[in-house]
Short mmCIF file of C-alpha atoms in Angstrom, two decimals:
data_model
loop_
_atom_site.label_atom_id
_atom_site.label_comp_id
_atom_site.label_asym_id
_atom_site.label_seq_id
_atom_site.Cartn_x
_atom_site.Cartn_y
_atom_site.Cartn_z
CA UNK A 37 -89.81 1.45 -20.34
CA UNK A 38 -89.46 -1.84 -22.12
CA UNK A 39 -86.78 -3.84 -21.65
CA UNK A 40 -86.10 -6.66 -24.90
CA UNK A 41 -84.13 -9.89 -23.30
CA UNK A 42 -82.65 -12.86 -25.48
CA UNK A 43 -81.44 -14.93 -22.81
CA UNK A 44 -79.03 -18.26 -23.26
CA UNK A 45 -78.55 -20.47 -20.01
CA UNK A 46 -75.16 -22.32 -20.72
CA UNK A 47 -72.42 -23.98 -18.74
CA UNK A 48 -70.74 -20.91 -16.66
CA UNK A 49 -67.39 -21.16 -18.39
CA UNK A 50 -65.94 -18.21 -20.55
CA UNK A 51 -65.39 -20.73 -23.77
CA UNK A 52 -68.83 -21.82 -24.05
CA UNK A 53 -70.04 -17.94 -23.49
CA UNK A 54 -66.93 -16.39 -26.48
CA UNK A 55 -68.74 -19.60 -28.74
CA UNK A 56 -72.38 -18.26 -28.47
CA UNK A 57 -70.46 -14.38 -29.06
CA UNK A 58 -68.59 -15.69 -32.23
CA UNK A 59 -71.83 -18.11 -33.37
CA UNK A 60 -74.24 -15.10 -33.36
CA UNK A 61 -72.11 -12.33 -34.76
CA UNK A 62 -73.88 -10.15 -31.37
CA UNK A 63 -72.10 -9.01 -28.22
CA UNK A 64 -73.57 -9.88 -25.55
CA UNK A 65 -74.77 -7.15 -22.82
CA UNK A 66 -72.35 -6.54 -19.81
CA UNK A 67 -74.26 -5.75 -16.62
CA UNK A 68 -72.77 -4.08 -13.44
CA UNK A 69 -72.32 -7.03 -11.86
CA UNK A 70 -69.40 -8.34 -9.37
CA UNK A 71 -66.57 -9.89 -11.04
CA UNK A 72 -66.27 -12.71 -8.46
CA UNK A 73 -70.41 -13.80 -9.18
CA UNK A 74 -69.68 -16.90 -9.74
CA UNK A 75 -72.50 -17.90 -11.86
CA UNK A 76 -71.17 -14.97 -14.55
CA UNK A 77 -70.75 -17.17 -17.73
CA UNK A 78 -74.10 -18.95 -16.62
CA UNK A 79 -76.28 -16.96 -18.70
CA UNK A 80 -75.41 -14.85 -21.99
CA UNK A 81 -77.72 -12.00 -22.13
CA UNK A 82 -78.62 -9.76 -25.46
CA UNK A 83 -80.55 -7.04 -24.87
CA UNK A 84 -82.30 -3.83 -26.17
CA UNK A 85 -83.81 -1.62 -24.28
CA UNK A 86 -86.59 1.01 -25.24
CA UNK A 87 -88.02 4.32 -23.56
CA UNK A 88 -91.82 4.98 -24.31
CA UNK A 89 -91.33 8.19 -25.47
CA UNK A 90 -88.47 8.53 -27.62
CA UNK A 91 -87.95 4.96 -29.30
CA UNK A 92 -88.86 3.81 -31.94
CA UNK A 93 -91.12 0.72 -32.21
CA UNK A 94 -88.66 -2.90 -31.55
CA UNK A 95 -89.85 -5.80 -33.19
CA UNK A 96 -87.87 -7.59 -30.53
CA UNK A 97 -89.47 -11.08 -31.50
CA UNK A 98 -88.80 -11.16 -35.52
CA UNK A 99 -85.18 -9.31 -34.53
CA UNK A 100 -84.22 -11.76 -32.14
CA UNK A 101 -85.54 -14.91 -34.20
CA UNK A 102 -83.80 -13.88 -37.13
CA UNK A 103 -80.49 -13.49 -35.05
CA UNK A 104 -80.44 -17.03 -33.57
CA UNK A 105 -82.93 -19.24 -36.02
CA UNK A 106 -79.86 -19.60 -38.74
CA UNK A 107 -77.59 -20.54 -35.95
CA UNK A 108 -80.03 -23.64 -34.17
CA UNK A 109 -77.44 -25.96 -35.36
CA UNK A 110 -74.51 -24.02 -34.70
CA UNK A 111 -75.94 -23.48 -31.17
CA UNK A 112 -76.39 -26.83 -30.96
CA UNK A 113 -73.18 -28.58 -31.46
CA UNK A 114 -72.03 -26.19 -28.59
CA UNK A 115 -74.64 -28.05 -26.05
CA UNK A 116 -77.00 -25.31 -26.50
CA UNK A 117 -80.94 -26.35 -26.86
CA UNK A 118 -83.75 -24.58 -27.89
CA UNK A 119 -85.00 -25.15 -24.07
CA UNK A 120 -82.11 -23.25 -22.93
CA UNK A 121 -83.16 -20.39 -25.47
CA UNK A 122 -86.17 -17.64 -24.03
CA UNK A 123 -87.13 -14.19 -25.15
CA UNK A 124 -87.82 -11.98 -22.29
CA UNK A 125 -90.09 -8.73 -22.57
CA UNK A 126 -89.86 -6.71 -18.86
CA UNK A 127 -92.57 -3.77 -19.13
CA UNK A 128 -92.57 -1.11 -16.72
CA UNK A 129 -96.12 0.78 -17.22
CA UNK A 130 -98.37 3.48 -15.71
CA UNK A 131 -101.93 2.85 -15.13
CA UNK A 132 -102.50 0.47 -17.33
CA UNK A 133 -100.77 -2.87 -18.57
CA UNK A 134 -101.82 -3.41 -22.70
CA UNK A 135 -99.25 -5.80 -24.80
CA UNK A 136 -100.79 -6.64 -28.56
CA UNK A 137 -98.72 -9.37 -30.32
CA UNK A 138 -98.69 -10.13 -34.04
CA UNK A 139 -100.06 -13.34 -34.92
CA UNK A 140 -97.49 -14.00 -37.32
CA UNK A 141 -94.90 -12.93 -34.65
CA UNK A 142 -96.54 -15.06 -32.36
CA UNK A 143 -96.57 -18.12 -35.46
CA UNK A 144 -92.82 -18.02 -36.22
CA UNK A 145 -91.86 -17.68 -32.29
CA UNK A 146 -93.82 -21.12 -32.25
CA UNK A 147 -92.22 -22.69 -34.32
CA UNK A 148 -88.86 -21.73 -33.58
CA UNK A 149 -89.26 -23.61 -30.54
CA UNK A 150 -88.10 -20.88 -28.32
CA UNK A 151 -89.42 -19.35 -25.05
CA UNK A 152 -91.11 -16.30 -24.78
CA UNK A 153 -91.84 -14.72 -20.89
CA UNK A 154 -93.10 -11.27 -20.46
CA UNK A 155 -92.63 -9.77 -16.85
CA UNK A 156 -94.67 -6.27 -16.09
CA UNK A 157 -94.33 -4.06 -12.90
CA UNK A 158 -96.14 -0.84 -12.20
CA UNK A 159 -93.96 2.05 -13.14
CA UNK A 160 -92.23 3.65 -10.03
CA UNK A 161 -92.20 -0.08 -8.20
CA UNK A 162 -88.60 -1.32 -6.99
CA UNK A 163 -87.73 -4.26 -9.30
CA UNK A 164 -84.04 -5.75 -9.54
CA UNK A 165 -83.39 -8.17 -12.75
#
């Protein structure tokens, strides 16, 4: 399994997590998490998730670049900095651990500024994220 994260650290309060919703035009995943977490509005997670087997290819990068590059400004004025901004790939493999990036992925995530962390765990490991 791959697991696609576009992650947004912002203040924890509802208004500033509804603005990035409404800037973006994207919901925003909802985890089973407790209601009472304090940190809930802390971090506004968009996610896609794909199975080896039956998915289609995810050009997670280019799809999540061209969600929040037109909004940098946007973002912005809401207190939200490109620092603030990372794209998170969490790969669960067997036997062997192979990632290929495009270089012109790999070009346009540059200059966009933005984050890019890739987190891999041998398939049938216990892993909480």
């Amino acid at each position: 399994m791959k697991y696609y994260r576009l992650h947004i650290a912002c203040k924890n309060n509802f208004e500033t997590y509804s603005k990035i919703t409404e800037i973006l035009g994207v919901k925003p995943t909802e985890f089973d998490t407790e209601k009472k977490d304090e940190n809930l509005y802390s971090l506004w997670t968009y996610t896609f998730d794909e199975d080896d087997l039956e998915t289609p290819y995810y050009d997670f990068i280019n799809n999540f670049l061209d969600i929040i590059e037109p909004k940098f400004a946007e973002l912005k004025q809401i207190g939200i900095k490109k620092k603030h901004i990372t794209f998170w790939l969490n790969y669960e493999y067997d036997q062997q651990c192979g990632l290929e990036f495009n270089p012109k992925e790999m070009k346009r995530l540059g200059k966009s500024g933005v984050t890019m962390c890739i987190d891999c765990w041998q398939k049938n490991s216990t892993i909480e994220f």
